[in-house]
Short mmCIF file of C-alpha atoms in Angstrom, two decimals:
data_model
loop_
_atom_site.label_atom_id
_atom_site.label_comp_id
_atom_site.label_asym_id
_atom_site.label_seq_id
_atom_site.Cartn_x
_atom_site.Cartn_y
_atom_site.Cartn_z
CA LEU I 153 103.75 86.38 153.23
CA PHE I 154 105.01 82.87 152.57
CA LEU I 155 101.49 81.54 151.98
CA SER I 156 100.20 84.63 150.20
CA LEU I 157 102.07 83.92 146.96
CA PRO I 158 100.65 80.40 146.47
CA ILE I 159 97.18 81.63 147.42
CA ALA I 160 97.43 84.55 144.97
CA TYR I 161 98.64 82.15 142.27
CA LEU I 162 95.72 79.80 142.87
CA LEU I 163 93.20 82.63 142.86
CA THR I 164 94.50 84.21 139.68
CA SER I 165 95.29 81.07 137.67
CA LYS I 166 92.72 78.53 138.78
CA LEU I 167 89.72 80.51 140.01
CA LEU I 168 89.99 83.48 137.65
CA PRO I 169 88.00 81.85 134.80
CA PHE I 170 85.09 81.19 137.16
CA ILE I 171 85.26 84.66 138.70
CA VAL I 172 85.30 86.34 135.26
CA VAL I 173 82.26 84.37 134.08
CA ALA I 174 80.45 85.15 137.35
CA LEU I 175 81.19 88.88 137.02
CA PHE I 176 80.75 89.40 133.28
CA GLY I 177 78.95 86.31 131.98
CA VAL I 178 80.09 84.69 128.76
CA GLN I 179 81.28 87.52 126.52
CA THR I 180 83.60 87.91 123.58
CA SER I 181 86.66 90.10 123.24
CA VAL I 182 87.50 91.61 119.88
CA ILE I 183 91.20 91.12 119.21
CA GLU I 184 93.11 92.55 116.25
CA LEU I 185 96.44 90.91 115.47
CA GLN I 186 98.84 92.10 112.79
CA ALA I 187 102.42 91.40 111.74
CA THR I 188 104.45 94.62 111.74
CA GLY I 189 107.18 93.53 109.34
CA THR I 190 109.83 94.32 111.96
CA LYS I 191 111.99 91.87 113.89
CA SER I 192 114.67 91.58 116.54
CA ALA I 193 118.31 91.46 115.47
CA ASP I 194 118.57 87.70 116.10
CA SER I 195 115.48 86.72 114.11
CA LYS I 196 115.79 85.29 110.60
CA GLY I 197 112.43 86.78 109.56
CA ALA I 198 109.40 88.80 110.57
CA GLU I 199 106.74 86.06 110.59
CA VAL I 200 103.81 85.91 112.99
CA TRP I 201 102.39 82.45 113.70
CA ILE I 202 99.35 81.45 115.75
CA GLU I 203 97.54 78.17 116.24
CA ARG I 204 94.27 78.39 114.31
CA PRO I 205 91.54 79.03 116.90
CA GLN I 206 88.63 76.57 116.86
CA TYR I 207 86.16 79.44 117.23
CA MET I 208 87.45 81.17 114.06
CA ASP I 209 85.16 81.32 111.04
CA GLY I 210 86.39 79.57 107.90
CA ALA I 211 87.71 82.59 105.96
CA VAL I 212 91.37 83.55 106.34
CA PRO I 213 91.80 87.30 105.78
CA SER I 214 94.15 88.91 103.29
CA GLY I 215 97.71 89.09 104.63
CA TRP I 216 97.39 85.70 106.38
CA GLU I 217 97.78 82.11 105.16
CA ALA I 218 96.51 78.84 106.60
CA ARG I 219 99.21 76.21 107.11
CA GLU I 220 97.68 73.00 108.45
CA ASN I 221 96.33 73.99 111.90
CA ARG I 222 98.20 77.31 112.03
CA LEU I 223 97.90 80.79 110.56
CA VAL I 224 100.92 82.79 109.44
CA SER I 225 101.47 86.35 108.27
CA TYR I 226 104.82 86.98 106.61
CA ILE I 227 104.35 88.75 103.25
CA PRO I 228 103.52 92.46 102.91
CA PRO I 229 100.99 93.95 102.94
CA TYR I 230 100.37 92.60 106.44
CA GLY I 231 96.62 92.49 106.94
CA PRO I 232 94.93 92.49 110.31
CA LEU I 233 93.40 89.31 111.72
CA THR I 234 90.31 90.24 113.72
CA LEU I 235 88.97 87.60 116.08
CA GLU I 236 86.01 87.48 118.44
CA VAL I 237 87.41 85.44 121.32
CA PRO I 238 84.86 83.88 123.71
CA SER I 239 85.77 84.33 127.38
CA THR I 240 85.29 80.59 127.94
CA SER I 241 87.69 79.61 125.11
CA PRO I 242 91.37 78.68 125.36
CA GLY I 243 92.03 82.12 123.78
CA LEU I 244 95.02 82.71 121.52
CA GLU I 245 98.14 80.62 121.19
CA PHE I 246 101.16 82.29 119.58
CA VAL I 247 103.98 80.20 118.13
CA LYS I 248 107.45 81.63 118.73
CA THR I 249 110.24 80.57 116.33
CA ASP I 250 113.65 81.74 115.14
CA TRP I 251 111.84 83.22 112.10
CA SER I 252 109.31 85.19 114.18
CA GLY I 253 109.12 88.96 114.28
CA HIS I 254 107.03 91.60 116.01
CA ALA I 255 103.24 91.54 116.21
CA SER I 256 100.83 94.33 117.02
CA ILE I 257 97.97 93.24 119.29
CA LYS I 258 94.93 95.41 119.89
CA ILE I 259 92.63 94.33 122.73
CA GLY I 260 89.82 96.77 123.33
CA ALA I 261 91.38 100.23 123.53
CA SER I 262 94.80 98.82 124.45
CA LYS I 263 97.42 98.28 121.76
CA SER I 264 100.81 96.67 122.31
CA LYS I 265 103.71 95.30 120.32
CA VAL I 266 105.26 91.94 121.18
CA ASP I 267 108.44 90.23 120.02
CA LEU I 268 107.71 86.59 119.13
CA TYR I 269 111.32 85.59 118.47
CA SER I 270 112.65 82.46 120.18
CA LYS I 271 115.76 80.36 119.43
CA SER I 272 113.62 77.23 119.57
CA GLU I 273 109.92 76.79 118.88
CA SER I 274 107.69 77.50 121.86
CA ARG I 275 104.13 78.61 122.50
CA VAL I 276 102.62 81.49 124.43
CA SER I 277 98.95 81.30 125.36
CA ILE I 278 96.57 84.04 126.41
CA SER I 279 93.29 82.60 127.68
CA GLY I 280 89.86 83.91 126.77
CA HIS I 281 89.17 85.17 130.29
CA GLU I 282 92.52 87.03 130.39
CA LEU I 283 91.66 88.68 127.07
CA LEU I 284 88.25 89.70 128.40
CA LEU I 285 89.77 91.29 131.50
CA LYS I 286 92.43 93.04 129.40
CA SER I 287 89.75 94.38 127.04
CA LYS I 288 87.94 95.84 130.06
CA GLY I 289 91.21 97.32 131.37
CA ILE I 290 91.06 95.53 134.73
CA PHE I 291 93.44 92.57 134.54
CA VAL I 292 96.44 94.13 136.29
CA PRO I 293 94.36 95.91 138.98
CA PHE I 294 92.51 92.63 139.67
CA VAL I 295 95.75 90.67 140.16
CA VAL I 296 97.19 93.41 142.41
CA VAL I 297 94.05 93.47 144.59
CA VAL I 298 94.04 89.68 144.95
CA PHE I 299 97.75 89.64 145.81
CA LEU I 300 97.46 92.46 148.37
CA HIS I 301 94.41 90.89 149.95
CA CYS I 302 96.23 87.57 150.39
CA TRP I 303 99.34 89.31 151.67
CA LEU I 304 97.48 91.43 154.22
CA VAL I 305 95.23 88.65 155.52
#
């Protein structure tokens, strides 16, 4: 058990990109991101910030603004940002601030709401291969199988 956790970590964090490409090839995941206009009680606003992805086409959709190397959505109507994220890319990088609110993220058939509030600025990254697995609905089962295999062996 003592060695199974580090082995599971290595398999899921370091080898996962190679395993995903071997299983699925280089694919894209369609991600839809949208500010909801809601926020936690501590937040000063309902903004949603992301680092501008290098794979993004030049046009910034309605409801979003480009600010240097970032995109922000903070003024209603909140339009969706639809991205085709390559599995070999760094993915998405959210910027959490004290002005951040809730974002709706749709990956494949899965839709979730996340709170991006943070007292101090920080970043949260979701890699391209993680997005691909999530869009196929197999990320959590894959991690569980790898962990159980390492624990039982």
